[in-house]
XYZ file of C-alpha atoms in Angstrom:
605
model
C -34.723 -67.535 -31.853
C -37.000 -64.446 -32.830
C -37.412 -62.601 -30.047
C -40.859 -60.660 -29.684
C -41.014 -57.681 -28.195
C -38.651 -54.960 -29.705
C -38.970 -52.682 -26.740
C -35.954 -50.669 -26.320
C -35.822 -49.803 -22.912
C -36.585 -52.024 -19.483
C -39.436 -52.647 -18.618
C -40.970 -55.614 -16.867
C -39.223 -58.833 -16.058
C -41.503 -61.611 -16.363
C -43.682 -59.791 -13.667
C -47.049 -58.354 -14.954
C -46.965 -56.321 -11.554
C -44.588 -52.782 -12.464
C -43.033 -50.906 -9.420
C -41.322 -47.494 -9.923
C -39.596 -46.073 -7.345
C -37.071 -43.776 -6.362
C -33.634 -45.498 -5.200
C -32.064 -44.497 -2.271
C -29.511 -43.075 -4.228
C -31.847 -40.978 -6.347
C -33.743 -40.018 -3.478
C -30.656 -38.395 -1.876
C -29.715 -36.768 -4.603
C -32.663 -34.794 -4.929
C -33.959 -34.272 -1.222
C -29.682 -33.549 -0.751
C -29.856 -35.678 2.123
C -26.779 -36.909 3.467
C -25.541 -39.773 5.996
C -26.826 -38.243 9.499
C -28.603 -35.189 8.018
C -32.176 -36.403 8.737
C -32.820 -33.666 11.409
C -36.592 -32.985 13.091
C -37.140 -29.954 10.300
C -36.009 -32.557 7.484
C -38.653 -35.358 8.846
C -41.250 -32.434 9.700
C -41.406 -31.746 5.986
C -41.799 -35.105 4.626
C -44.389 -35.995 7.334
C -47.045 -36.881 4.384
C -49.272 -37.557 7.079
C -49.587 -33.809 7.409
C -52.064 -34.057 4.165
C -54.611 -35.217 6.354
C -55.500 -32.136 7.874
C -57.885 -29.720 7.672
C -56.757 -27.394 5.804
C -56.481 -29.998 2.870
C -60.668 -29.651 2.302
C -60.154 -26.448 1.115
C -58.537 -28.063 -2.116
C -58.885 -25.090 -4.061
C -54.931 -25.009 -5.892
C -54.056 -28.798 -6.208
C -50.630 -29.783 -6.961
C -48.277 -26.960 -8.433
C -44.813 -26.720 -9.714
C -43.570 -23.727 -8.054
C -39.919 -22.705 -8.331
C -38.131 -25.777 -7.357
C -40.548 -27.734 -5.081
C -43.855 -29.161 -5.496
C -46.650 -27.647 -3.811
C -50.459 -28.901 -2.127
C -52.228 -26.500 -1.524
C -49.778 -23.651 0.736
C -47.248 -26.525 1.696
C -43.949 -28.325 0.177
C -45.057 -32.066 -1.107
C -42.604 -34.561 -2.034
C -43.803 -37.374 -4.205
C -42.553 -41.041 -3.313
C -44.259 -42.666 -6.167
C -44.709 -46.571 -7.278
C -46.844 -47.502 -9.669
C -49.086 -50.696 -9.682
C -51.232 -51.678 -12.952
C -54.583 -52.145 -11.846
C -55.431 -54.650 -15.398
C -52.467 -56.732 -14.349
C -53.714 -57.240 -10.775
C -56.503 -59.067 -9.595
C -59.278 -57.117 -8.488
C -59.019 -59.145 -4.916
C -55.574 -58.554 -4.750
C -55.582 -54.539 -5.377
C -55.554 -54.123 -1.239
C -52.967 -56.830 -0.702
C -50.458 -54.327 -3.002
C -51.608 -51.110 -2.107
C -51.432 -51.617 1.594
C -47.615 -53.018 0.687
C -47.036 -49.579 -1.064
C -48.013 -47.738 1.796
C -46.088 -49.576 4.435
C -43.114 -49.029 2.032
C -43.456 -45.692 2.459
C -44.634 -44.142 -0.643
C -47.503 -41.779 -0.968
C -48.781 -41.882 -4.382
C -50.183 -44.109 -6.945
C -49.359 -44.181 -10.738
C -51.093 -46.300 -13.060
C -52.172 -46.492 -16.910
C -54.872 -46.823 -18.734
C -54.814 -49.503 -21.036
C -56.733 -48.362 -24.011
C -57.307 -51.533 -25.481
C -58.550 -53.687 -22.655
C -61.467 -50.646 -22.241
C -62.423 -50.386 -25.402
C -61.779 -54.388 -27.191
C -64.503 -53.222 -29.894
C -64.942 -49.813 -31.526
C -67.921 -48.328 -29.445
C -68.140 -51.213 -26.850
C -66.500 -50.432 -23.528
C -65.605 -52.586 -20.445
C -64.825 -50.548 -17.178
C -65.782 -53.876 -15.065
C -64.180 -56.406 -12.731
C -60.814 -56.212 -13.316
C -61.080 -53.158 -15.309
C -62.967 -50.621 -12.799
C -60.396 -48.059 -12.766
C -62.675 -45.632 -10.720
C -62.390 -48.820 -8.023
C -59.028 -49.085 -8.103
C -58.554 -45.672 -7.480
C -60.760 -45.176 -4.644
C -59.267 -48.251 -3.142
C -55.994 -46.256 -3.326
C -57.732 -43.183 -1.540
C -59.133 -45.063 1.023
C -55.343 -46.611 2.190
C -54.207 -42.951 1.672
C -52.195 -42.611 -1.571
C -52.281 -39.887 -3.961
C -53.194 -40.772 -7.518
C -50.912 -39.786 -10.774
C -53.114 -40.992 -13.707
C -51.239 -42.078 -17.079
C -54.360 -42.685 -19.586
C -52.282 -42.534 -22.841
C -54.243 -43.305 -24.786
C -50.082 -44.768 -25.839
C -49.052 -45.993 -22.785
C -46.117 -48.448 -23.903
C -46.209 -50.552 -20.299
C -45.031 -53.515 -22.491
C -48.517 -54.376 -23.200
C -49.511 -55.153 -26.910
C -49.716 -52.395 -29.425
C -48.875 -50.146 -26.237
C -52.355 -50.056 -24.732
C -53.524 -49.014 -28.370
C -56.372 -51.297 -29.477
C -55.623 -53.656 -32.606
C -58.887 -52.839 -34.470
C -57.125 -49.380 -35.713
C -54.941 -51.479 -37.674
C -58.280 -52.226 -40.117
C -57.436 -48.707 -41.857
C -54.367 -49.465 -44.379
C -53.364 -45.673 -44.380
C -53.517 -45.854 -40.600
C -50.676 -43.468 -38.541
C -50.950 -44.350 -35.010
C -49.724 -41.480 -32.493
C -50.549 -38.813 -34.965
C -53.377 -36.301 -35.708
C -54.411 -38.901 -38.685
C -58.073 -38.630 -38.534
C -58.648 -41.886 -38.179
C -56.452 -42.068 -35.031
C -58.202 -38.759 -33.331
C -61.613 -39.601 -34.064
C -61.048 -43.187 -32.154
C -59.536 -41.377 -29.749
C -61.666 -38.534 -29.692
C -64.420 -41.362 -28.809
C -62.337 -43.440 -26.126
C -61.986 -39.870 -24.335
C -65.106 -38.972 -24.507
C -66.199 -42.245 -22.116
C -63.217 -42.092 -19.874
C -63.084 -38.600 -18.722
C -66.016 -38.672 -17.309
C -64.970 -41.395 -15.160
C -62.126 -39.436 -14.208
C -62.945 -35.919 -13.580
C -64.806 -36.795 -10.364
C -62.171 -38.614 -9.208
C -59.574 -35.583 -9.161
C -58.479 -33.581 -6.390
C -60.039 -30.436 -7.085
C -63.388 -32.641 -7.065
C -62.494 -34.296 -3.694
C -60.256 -37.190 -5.336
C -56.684 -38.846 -4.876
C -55.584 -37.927 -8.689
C -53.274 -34.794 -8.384
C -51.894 -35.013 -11.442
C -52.251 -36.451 -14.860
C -50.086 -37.597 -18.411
C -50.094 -36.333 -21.475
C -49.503 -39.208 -23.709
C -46.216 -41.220 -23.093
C -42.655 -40.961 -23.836
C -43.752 -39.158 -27.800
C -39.909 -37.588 -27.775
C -39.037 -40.746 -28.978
C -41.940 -41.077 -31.733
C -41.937 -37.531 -32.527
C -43.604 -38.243 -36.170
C -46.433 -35.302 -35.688
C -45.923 -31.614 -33.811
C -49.453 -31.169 -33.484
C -50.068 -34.476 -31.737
C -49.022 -33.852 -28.093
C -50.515 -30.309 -28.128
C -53.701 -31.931 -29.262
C -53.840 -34.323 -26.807
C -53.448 -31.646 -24.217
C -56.212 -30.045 -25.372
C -58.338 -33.299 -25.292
C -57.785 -33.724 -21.808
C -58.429 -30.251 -20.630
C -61.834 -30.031 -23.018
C -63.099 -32.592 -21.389
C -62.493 -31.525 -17.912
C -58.690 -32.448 -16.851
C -57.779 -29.536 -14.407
C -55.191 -31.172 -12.673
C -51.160 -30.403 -12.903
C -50.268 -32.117 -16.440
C -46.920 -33.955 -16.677
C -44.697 -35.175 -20.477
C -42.658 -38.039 -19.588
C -39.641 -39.086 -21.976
C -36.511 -41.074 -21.330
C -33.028 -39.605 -22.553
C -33.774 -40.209 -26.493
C -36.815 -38.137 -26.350
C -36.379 -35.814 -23.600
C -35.520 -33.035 -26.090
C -38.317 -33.431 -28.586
C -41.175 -34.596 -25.495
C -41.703 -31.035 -23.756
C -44.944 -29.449 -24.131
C -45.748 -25.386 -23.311
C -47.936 -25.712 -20.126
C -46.975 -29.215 -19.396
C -44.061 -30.198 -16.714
C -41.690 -32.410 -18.444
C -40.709 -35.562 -16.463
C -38.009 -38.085 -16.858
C -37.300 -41.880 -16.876
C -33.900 -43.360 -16.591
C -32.709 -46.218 -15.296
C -29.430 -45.754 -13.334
C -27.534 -42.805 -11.160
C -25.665 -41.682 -14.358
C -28.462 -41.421 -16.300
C -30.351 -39.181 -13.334
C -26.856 -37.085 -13.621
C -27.300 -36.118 -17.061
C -30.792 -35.897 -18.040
C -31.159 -33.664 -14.765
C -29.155 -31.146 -16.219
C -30.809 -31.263 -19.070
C -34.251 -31.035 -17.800
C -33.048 -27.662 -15.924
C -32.012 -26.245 -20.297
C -35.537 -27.580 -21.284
C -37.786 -25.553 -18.471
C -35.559 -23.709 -15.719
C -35.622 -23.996 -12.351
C -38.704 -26.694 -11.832
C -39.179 -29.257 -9.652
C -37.292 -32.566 -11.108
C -39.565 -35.751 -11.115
C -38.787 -39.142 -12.063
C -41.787 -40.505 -13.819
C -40.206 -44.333 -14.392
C -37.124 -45.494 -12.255
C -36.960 -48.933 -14.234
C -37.071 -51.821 -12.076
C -36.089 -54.292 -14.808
C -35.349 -55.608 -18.286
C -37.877 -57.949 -20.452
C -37.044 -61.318 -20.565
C -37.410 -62.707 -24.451
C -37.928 -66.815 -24.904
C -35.383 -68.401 -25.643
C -32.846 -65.775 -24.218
C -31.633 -65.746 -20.640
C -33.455 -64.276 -17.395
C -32.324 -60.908 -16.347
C -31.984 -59.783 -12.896
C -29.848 -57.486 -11.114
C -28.752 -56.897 -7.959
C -30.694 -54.897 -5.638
C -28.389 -51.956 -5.421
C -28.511 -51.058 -8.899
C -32.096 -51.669 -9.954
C -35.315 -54.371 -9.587
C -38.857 -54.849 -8.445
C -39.932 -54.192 -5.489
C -42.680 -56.817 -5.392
C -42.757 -59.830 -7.125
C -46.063 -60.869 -9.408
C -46.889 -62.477 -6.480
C -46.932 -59.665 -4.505
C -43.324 -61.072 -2.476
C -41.531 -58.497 -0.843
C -37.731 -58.577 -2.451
C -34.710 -57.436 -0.825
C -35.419 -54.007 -2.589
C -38.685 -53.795 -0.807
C -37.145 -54.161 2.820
C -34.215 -51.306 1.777
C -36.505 -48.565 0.512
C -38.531 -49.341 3.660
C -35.929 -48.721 5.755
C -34.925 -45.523 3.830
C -38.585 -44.264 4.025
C -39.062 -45.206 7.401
C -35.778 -43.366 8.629
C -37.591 -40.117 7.122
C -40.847 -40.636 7.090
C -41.286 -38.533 10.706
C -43.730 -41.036 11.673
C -43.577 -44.983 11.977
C -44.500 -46.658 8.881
C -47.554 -49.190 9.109
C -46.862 -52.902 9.519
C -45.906 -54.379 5.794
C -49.156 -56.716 5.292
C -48.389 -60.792 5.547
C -47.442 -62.317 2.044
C -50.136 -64.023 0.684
C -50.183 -67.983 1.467
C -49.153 -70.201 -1.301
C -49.995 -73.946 -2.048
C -48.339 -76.966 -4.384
C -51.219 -78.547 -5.483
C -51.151 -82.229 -6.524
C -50.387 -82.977 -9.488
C -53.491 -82.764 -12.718
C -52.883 -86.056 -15.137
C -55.274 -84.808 -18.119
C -58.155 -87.391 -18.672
C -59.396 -86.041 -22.006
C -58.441 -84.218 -25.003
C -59.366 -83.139 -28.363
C -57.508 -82.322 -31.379
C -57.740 -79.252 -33.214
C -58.742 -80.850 -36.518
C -61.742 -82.574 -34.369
C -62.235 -79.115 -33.203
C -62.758 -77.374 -36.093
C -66.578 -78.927 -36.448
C -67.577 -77.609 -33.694
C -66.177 -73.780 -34.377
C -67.782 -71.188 -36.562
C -67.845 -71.753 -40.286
C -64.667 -70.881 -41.550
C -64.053 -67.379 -43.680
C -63.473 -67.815 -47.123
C -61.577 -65.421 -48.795
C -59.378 -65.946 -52.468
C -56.648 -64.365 -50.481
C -55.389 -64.283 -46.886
C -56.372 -62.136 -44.668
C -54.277 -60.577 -41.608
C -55.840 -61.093 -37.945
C -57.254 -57.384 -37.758
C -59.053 -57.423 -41.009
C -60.893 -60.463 -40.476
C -64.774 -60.291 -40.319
C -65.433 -61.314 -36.962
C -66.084 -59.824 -33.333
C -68.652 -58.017 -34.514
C -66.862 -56.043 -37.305
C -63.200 -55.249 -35.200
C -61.055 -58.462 -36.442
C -59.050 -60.487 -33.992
C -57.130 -59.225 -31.724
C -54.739 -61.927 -29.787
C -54.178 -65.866 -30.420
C -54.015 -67.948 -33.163
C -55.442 -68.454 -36.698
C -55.997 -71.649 -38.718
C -55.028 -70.457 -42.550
C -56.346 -73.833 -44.910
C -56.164 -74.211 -48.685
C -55.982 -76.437 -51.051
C -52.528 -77.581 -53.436
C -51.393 -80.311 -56.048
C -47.606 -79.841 -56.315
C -44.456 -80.185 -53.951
C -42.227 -77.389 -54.333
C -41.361 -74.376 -52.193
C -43.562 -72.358 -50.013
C -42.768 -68.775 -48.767
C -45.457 -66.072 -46.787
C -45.239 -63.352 -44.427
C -45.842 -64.564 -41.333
C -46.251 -62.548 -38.175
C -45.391 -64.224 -36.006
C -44.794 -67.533 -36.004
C -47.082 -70.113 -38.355
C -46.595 -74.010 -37.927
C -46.681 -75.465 -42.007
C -49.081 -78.651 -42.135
C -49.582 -80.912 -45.222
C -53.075 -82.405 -44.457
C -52.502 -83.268 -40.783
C -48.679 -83.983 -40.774
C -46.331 -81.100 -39.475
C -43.744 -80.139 -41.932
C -42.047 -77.325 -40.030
C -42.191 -73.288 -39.381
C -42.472 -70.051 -40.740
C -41.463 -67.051 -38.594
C -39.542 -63.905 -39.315
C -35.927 -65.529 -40.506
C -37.732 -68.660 -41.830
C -39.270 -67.457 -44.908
C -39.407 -70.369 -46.956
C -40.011 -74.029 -46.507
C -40.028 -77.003 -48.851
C -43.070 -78.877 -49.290
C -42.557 -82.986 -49.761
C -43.763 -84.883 -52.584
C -47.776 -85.103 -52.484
C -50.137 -87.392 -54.479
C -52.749 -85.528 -56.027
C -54.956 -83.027 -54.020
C -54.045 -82.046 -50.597
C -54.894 -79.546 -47.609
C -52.168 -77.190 -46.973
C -52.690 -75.577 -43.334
C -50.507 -73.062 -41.586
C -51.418 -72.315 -37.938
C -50.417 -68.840 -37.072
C -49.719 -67.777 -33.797
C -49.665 -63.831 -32.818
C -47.284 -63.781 -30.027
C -47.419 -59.831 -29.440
C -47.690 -56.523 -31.121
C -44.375 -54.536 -29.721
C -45.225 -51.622 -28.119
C -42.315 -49.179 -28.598
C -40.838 -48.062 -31.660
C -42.025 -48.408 -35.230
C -46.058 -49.685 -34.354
C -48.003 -49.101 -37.835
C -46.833 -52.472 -38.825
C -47.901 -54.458 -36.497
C -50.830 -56.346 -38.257
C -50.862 -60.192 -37.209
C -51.458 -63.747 -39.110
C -50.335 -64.162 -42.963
C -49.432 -60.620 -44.508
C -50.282 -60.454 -48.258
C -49.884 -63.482 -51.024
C -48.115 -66.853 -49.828
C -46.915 -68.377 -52.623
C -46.152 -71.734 -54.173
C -42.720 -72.432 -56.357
C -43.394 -68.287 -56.580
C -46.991 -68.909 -57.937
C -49.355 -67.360 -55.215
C -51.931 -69.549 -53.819
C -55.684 -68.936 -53.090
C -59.393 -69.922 -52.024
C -58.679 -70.046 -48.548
C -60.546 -71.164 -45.574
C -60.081 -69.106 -42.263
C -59.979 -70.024 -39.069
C -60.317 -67.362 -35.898
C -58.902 -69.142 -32.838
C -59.234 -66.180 -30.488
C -59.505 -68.699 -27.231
C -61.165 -66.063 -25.417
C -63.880 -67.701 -22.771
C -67.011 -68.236 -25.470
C -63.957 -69.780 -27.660
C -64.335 -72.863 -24.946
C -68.043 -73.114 -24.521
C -68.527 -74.476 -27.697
C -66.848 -77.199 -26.073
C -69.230 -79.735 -24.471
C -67.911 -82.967 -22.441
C -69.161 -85.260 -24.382
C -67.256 -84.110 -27.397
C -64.178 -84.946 -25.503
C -61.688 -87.610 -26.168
C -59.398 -89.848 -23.720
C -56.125 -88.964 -24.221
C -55.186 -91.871 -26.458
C -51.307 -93.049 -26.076
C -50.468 -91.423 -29.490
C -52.392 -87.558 -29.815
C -52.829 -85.909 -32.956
C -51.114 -82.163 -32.457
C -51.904 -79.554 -31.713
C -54.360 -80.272 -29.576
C -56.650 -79.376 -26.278
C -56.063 -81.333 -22.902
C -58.451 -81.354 -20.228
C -58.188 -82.076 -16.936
C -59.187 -81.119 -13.052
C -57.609 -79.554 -10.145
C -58.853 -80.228 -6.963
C -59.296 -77.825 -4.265
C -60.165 -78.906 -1.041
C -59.650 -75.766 1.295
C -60.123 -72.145 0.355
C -57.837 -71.785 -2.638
C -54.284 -70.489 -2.283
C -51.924 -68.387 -5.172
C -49.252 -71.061 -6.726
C -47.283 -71.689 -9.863
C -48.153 -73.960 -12.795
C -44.853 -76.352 -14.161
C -45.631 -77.745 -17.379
C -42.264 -80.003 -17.389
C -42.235 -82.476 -20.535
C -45.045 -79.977 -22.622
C -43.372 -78.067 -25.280
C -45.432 -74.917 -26.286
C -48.848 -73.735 -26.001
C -51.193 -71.914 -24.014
C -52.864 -72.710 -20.491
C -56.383 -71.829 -19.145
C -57.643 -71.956 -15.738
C -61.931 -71.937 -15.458
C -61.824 -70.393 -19.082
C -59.514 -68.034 -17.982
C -56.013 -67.285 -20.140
C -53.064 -67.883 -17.705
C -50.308 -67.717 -19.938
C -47.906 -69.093 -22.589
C -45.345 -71.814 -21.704
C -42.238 -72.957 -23.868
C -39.849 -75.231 -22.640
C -36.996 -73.029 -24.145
C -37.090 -70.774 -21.119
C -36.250 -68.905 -19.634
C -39.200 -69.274 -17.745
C -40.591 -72.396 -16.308
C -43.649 -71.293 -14.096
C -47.108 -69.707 -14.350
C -48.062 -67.675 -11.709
C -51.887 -69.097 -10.958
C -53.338 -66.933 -8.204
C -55.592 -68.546 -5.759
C -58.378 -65.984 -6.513
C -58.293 -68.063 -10.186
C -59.371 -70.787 -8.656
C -62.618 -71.928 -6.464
C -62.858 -74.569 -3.985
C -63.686 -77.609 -5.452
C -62.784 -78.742 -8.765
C -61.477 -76.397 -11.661
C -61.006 -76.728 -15.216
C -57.476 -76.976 -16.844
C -56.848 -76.582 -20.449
C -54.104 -76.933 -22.374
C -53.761 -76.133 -25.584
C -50.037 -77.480 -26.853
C -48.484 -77.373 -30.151
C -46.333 -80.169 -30.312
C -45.506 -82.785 -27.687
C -47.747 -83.173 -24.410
C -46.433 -84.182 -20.878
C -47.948 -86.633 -18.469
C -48.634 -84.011 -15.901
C -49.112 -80.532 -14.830
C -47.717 -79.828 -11.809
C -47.816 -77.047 -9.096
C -44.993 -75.562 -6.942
C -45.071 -72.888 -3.909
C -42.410 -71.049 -5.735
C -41.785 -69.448 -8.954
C -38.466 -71.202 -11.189
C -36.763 -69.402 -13.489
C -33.619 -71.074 -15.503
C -31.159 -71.130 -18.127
C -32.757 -71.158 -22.009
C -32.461 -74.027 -23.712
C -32.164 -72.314 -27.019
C -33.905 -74.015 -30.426
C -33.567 -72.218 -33.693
């Protein structure tokens, strides 16, 4: 079982909803509270409701590092962080989790920028719906919470690429996270259109943000010295006046620190706070310590089991949902029995449905499909995801491509394929090709035949070695060691215009034997105002599900996970559209629960 992502360190568990927060245990450590030792002066100086007064409209220093402490303005500020991802949040919900931050207890804000959702074609940026940062961030002022802004433009957050956006893979001699022209002049660019979104919204200007990134976590890239020191300078030409922070976890911490930059840290346990803190005091002095990322949990990888720990160690403390945990209710206490003043009420948890069960009514398979697509690409030789000539010029950047030529001869076939490509002769599967299956035998065949490979790009990593991460079929394929060519290309992007080319008549009944892969249609029906709830595909094997046009996930039935979060602001009342695009073997059903199920793998190779 290959699994996908290569990140090294935790990061989310399932979850597309990230909170970092100090544990109790942390906390004590560095506010040296002990059992009983909360006194008036103690909760007078983490009153945060303090920053509400007057004197705040000055807001002529910001947030400094002075000595040991942080400062606002004349006075000592402690940060109780938790960060929330705006892009993996609906827009409705950004309230809902904000609020649940605040009556937590925490202060301020982090989020990143994702790079690539802003800018999904060179020169064509998208700072709407769910991606109006300046939005989110006011939303965050108005509820009262300080603002650290992460905007990369590497932000790892175990999104693909790291936030970086695919179409810099075109360029062969690319070097991502370096001063490589290429890379600077994109980002040069990006900058260019988001600072100007930001600068009003700092604190100097009257905004939440008190401080901002520099990059993320480069101690443990480290392939350019002049990279993080030009970055620095990118954010301060362009108007970044705010307290700038480095943040590196234990393998980087020594190679991360920039002059004029406070140097952060992200660790995942008590031990690791032990050690790195020390070391953070060799690297800059006597500064105020910050953790950046307290890890709430490790990745889950198909196929593998689900990982979750007990809430004393580490976890979230929100579900993707936006369900308090057990975590939740113990920092709330330990806020609250500090705080000086009470907490606010922790917001209601969202109300969740089980829908009745969808029975598809109609369906389409892809080879029907493909006459109602764009003409194919032909090329004498394949051509990787990134490089193909479509969206306008910037390649394909996520889902699957149809790879057709044509052969006379059985023998042995063996590509490159990243990541996973499903080996057709004319219509028939014949098996896969994925990183350890290189090779695959083709039968006997009479005469001239199709050979098809549908490719599936199942994520770029984002930490770690990230050049390389160009998608589809990766130079020759080759025949009995004889390379093959004149190919016909399909782009199967599946974004939303992907589907209108769909109309109902050109739909199918499901017929009692389907031709795979292949689309199912059919309609839930919403009779109230809709409600969040989670999407069981039992009895479907693999593929991809869309709710009104909109991509709600992967499923695989080798686990570990066996829901889809849908949430109700997906859906609208009266009937919706489900598709289901599924590689291999359909169910009779797709059915909805009120909670999320997680279980053991049921491992394939």
């Amino acid at each position: 079982m290959t699994t996908w992502n290569l990140r090294r360190r935790p990061g989310r568990a399932l979850g597309l909803v990230l909170l970092g927060f100090l544990t109790l245990l942390v906390l004590r450590r560095y506010l040296h509270l002990e059992p009983g030792s909360c006194d008036r002066e103690v909760a007078q100086r983490l009153d945060w409701s303090n920053l509400t007064r007057p004197w705040l409209r000055r807001r002529q220093l910001g947030l400094q590092a002075k000595d040991q402490n942080f400062m606002l303005e004349d006075s000592t500020f402690w940060i109780f962080g938790g960060s929330v991802h705006y892009f993996r949040v609906p827009k409705e919900y950004w309230r809902d989790r904000l609020l649940k931050m605040k009556a937590c207890g925490l202060n301020t804000l982090t989020t990143y920028v994702p790079w690539n959702l802003h800018e999904p074609e060179r020169g064509r940026f998208d700072f709407s719906g769910n991606l109006d940062l300046e939005a989110f961030v006011l939303t965050a002022a108005e509820i009262g919470l300080w603002v650290i802004l992460r905007p990369g433009p590497y932000i790892c957050s175990e999104i693909d690429l790291g936030g970086l956006p695919s179409w810099l893979l075109q360029d062969s001699g690319m070097r991502l996270r370096t001063t490589y022209k290429g890379f600077t002049n994109a980002v040069d660019l990006y900058f260019d259109h988001l600072m100007p979104r930001v600068v009003p919204l700092q604190y100097k200007h009257g905004g939440p943000i008190i401080a901002v990134q520099v990059e993320n976590e480069y101690g443990s890239y480290n392939k350019d010295p002049t990279y993080m020191p030009y970055i620095k300078k990118a954010l301060e030409d362009r108007g970044i006046e705010e307290l700038l922070l480095t943040s590196d976890n234990k393998d980087g911490l020594s190679n991360g620190a920039v002059d004029g930059v406070l140097a952060t840290i992200n660790l995942q346990s008590q031990h690791d706070l032990q050690l790195l803190s020390t070391f953070l005091f060799t690297v800059q002095g006597a500064r105020p310590k910050m953790v950046m990322e307290y890890w709430t949990g490790w990745f889950d990888s198909w196929g593998g089991t689900h990982n979750i720990l007990d809430s004393s160690d580490y976890d979230a403390v929100l579900t993707e949902a936006g369900d308090y945990t057990a975590k939740y209710l113990q920092l709330r206490d330990f806020f609250g029995s500090i705080s000086g003043t009470p907490l606010p009420p922790p917001p209601d948890p969202l109300p969740k449905t089980a829908y009745e069960s969808v029975t598809p009514a109609f369906y389409l398979s892809l080879w029907d499909a493909l006459k109602y697509m764009e003409a194919p690409i032909n090329s004498e030789q394949p051509v990787n995801m990134e490089n193909l000539p479509v969206n306008n010029g910037n390649g394909q950047s996520f889902g699957y491509t149809l790879y057709e030529t044509t052969i006379a001869s059985s023998g042995v076939l063996s590509a490159f394929v990243r990541d996973r490509g499903q080996v057709f002769v004319n219509t028939v599967s014949i098996g896969f090709l994925d990183y350890k299956r290189k090779e695959i035998n083709i039968p006997l065949i009479q005469g001239y035949t199709t050979l098809r490979i549908l490719v599936e790009n199942c994520g770029r990593v984002n930490y770690g070695e990230i050049d390389n991460q160009r998608k589809g079929l990766i130079g020759n394929i080759y025949l009995n060691d004889s390379p093959l060519s004149k190919f016909r290309i399909y782009s199967l992007d599946m974004k939303k215009t992907f589907f209108q080319r769909f109309s109902f008549d050109e739909w199918n009944k499901v017929p009692e034997a389907p031709t795979f892969p292949a689309f199912f249609l059919g309609a839930l029906s919403v009779a109230l105002s809709p409600s969040d709830t989670f999407m069981k595909l039992e009895g479907w094997e693999k593929g991809v599900v869309f709710i009104n046009g909109q991509n709600l996930g992967r499923y695989w039935n080798i686990g570990p996970q066996e829901t889809l979060y849908l949430p109700g602001t997906w859906l609208d009342q009266g009937i919706n559209q489900v598709i289901v695009f599924e590689e291999k073997m359909a169910g009779s059903v797709i059915q909805f629960t009120e909670t999320p199920h997680l279980g053991r793998s049921r491992y394939i190779n």
